Amino acid sequence: SKTTVSQTNSPVLAKDYVLLIFAITIFVSAFLLFQVQPLISKFILPWFGGSPGVWTTCMLFFQAVLFGGYSYAYLLSRMRPRTQVWVHGSALLLAIYFLPISPDAIWKPTGNEEPVGRILLLLLCSVGLPYLVLSATSPLVQVWFMHCYPKRSPWRLYSLSNIGSLTALLSYPVLIETRWDVVTQTYIWSGAFVIFALLMGACAFASRARGNEITPEGDLHPQALIHDGKPVWLKRVLWVLLPGFASMLLLATTNHVCLDVAVIPFLWVVPLSLYLISFIICFDHPRWYRRAAWALPAMALLFVVSGLFELPWPNDWSAGFIAELILLFGAMFLVCMVCHGELADLKPGTKYLTEYYLLMSAGGALGGLFVSILAPMLFKTFFEWSLALLIGFVLVSWIAYRGLFSKWQGGKAWIARASWLVLTSSGLWFMTQWECTFENRLERRRDFYGVLSVSEDMNDKSLEAFRKFISGGTTHGLQSLLPERRGEPLTYYGHHTGIGLALDYIKENSGARVGVIGMGAGTVACYGEAGQTYRFYEINPNAVDLALRWFKFIPDMQARGAKYELALGDARLTLEHEADQYFDVMLIDAFSGDSVPVHLLTREAFALFDRHLKPNGIIAVHITNHYLNLAPVVERTAKEFDFSSVRIATSRESGTGHYLTDYILLTRNQDFISTHPAVLPPYARQVYIPLWTDHRHNLFQIMHKR
């Protein structure tokens, strides 16, 4: 009988090749699924101004297509097995037809187009179908697994898929990004997709061959024996809300970090890896998740993160970059553990597996939709980050209470409830004060490129009033309201700074042309003299509006007889299409918050700058940064184009309103080089950095500045 054969061959079946095929296929599909995310995002980043919104929009696309893939798997699993094979086989062949996944240059924006829709359409046309097919693999293969092994749990296959995803993410910044440029990466990925398609075919064949056999009950998971009762509506709602909030927190945390450092794969990969690790732990086995053990430290860390700059730390301690990352990512990880732990506890019987995955992916997509689309429409600051901290605190507090006191009875239970309510309410009150109290601003604006604001502040010592231009949390311009100091270039642009020395050098040249990439408040217009032309390149229309409305630098320059020109749009794309400008000085200063414009520091970018520069012109690169040592990058590029370079660093001791600065000036003008000796910062050190290109660069190498 079949039963007898099954029992006789059970040791063989326990090592069945079908299991190996299933495992390899799921691992490879998950690896490719998450390898393509940083790859394609990095590929298109220079096309859209290097904004943190590029990664957020890409994540929205990936989550939406993941939902589409799970929907496809859900519908496909309800078809006859033979039909499933034919339909999915056709989808695989069609996806192969669209390879390689390198986005065509026709998708590069040519002007000031709306970026979100263009990014979504670009991704849909270049990687949409392969990504859809990959995203359907995990639920579909688990369905085929259940046909072959109806008494075994498929949940560990889900953990295996998350391990494949994690391997892809961790290998990208360490191995892939450092070895190949992004064009080569797309071809390698496309070749690996063909291998995956062959594996999927083998998986389908094996499942059809073994699908009617009776299999042993060895190595049963408790969840595999649960009765497939229909889940109640509340469970289905939680299948959406729990992953939705985890997704929201993931993207809000990533945005928060990228805004102050740089939009780079490393800072995308770390939080996404932690997010996946929480899935792996929670879905591997129920023993790994204990409510109080994860929720209590999550409460504490959320409170600390919220009050990071408000709590009375001993000995004037302040969080450095690494400490801040550890705290932020640690809080996110613990909250994701709670969300995904509760989600794992709500797993249905295997009959509802594809519906479970479908609603989970819907939650992830909704979280991405909120951060990418709704938050910029609803908030004028990055309030979704503060909102995520507050919601997270309430959630983990409730889960911690359930883990600690839910089984207590009588008066003891009421005392515990009251005490816990007081503790949670107190913590939430402090967090609300920290997160929901906003400084007064004359105006705030938010768009795809970030948050801009204008404020007025009084210097406590000199009692001098200033008007500030702020990007994110970083001051990008400052103008004194005293009439006698209104025309003085402050913050990073004083006469003693690198850009000040360069512009003073051409002061007597009445026909000089100056190109400024990154408008800010327009402070460098202080140097404009009669007959000179200052041409500003600015990607963000809101920055232009605020600079002209609240600051007098540009109107005062025009009153002196200098000419003001504006090129609205990404500077690189604009310069590509412009006739040679013959600039005497170019200033590269397109920071967003404290985030570095990577696409303006590559060989391709400097080739453009060189084309628009006069033979003896000067390129001033503003490299002031709290976290990164950009000097070796610029100096290596200077050698590539036979520029001489001089580094000019300054301190805060130059007067009220002046900041510490760091510039590198590139020129072939030996008179300028000989008359302007270098002023190195105390932390300067020689580091070899390979030449950066659009397709190959790595900020991980320069993240430790001192």
Short mmCIF file of N, CA, C and O in Angstrom, two decimals, residues 1 94 178 246 480 568-569 610 614 660:
data_model
loop_
_atom_site.label_atom_id
_atom_site.label_comp_id
_atom_site.label_asym_id
_atom_site.label_seq_id
_atom_site.Cartn_x
_atom_site.Cartn_y
_atom_site.Cartn_z
N SER A 1 0.84 -1.19 0.00
CA SER A 1 0.00 0.00 0.00
C SER A 1 0.88 1.24 0.00
O SER A 1 2.06 1.19 0.30
N LEU A 94 8.19 35.78 -19.73
CA LEU A 94 7.96 37.18 -20.06
C LEU A 94 8.90 38.08 -19.27
O LEU A 94 9.43 39.09 -19.79
N THR A 178 31.24 47.32 -3.56
CA THR A 178 32.67 47.66 -3.59
C THR A 178 33.40 47.01 -4.76
O THR A 178 34.53 47.40 -5.07
N ALA A 246 5.17 48.61 11.43
CA ALA A 246 6.60 48.29 11.35
C ALA A 246 7.22 48.90 10.09
O ALA A 246 8.34 49.41 10.12
N SER A 480 22.12 89.00 9.00
CA SER A 480 21.92 89.92 10.11
C SER A 480 20.82 90.92 9.77
O SER A 480 20.72 91.38 8.63
N LEU A 568 16.39 76.47 -12.81
CA LEU A 568 15.62 75.62 -11.91
C LEU A 568 15.64 74.18 -12.41
O LEU A 568 15.30 73.90 -13.56
N GLY A 569 16.03 73.26 -11.54
CA GLY A 569 16.13 71.85 -11.89
C GLY A 569 17.43 71.28 -11.37
O GLY A 569 18.27 71.99 -10.80
N ASP A 610 34.16 70.97 -15.33
CA ASP A 610 35.34 71.38 -16.07
C ASP A 610 34.97 71.97 -17.43
O ASP A 610 35.58 72.95 -17.88
N LYS A 614 36.19 78.34 -17.02
CA LYS A 614 37.26 78.98 -17.78
C LYS A 614 38.59 78.27 -17.50
O LYS A 614 38.74 77.62 -16.46
N LEU A 660 32.31 77.01 11.63
CA LEU A 660 33.43 76.20 11.19
C LEU A 660 33.18 75.75 9.75
O LEU A 660 32.07 75.30 9.42
#
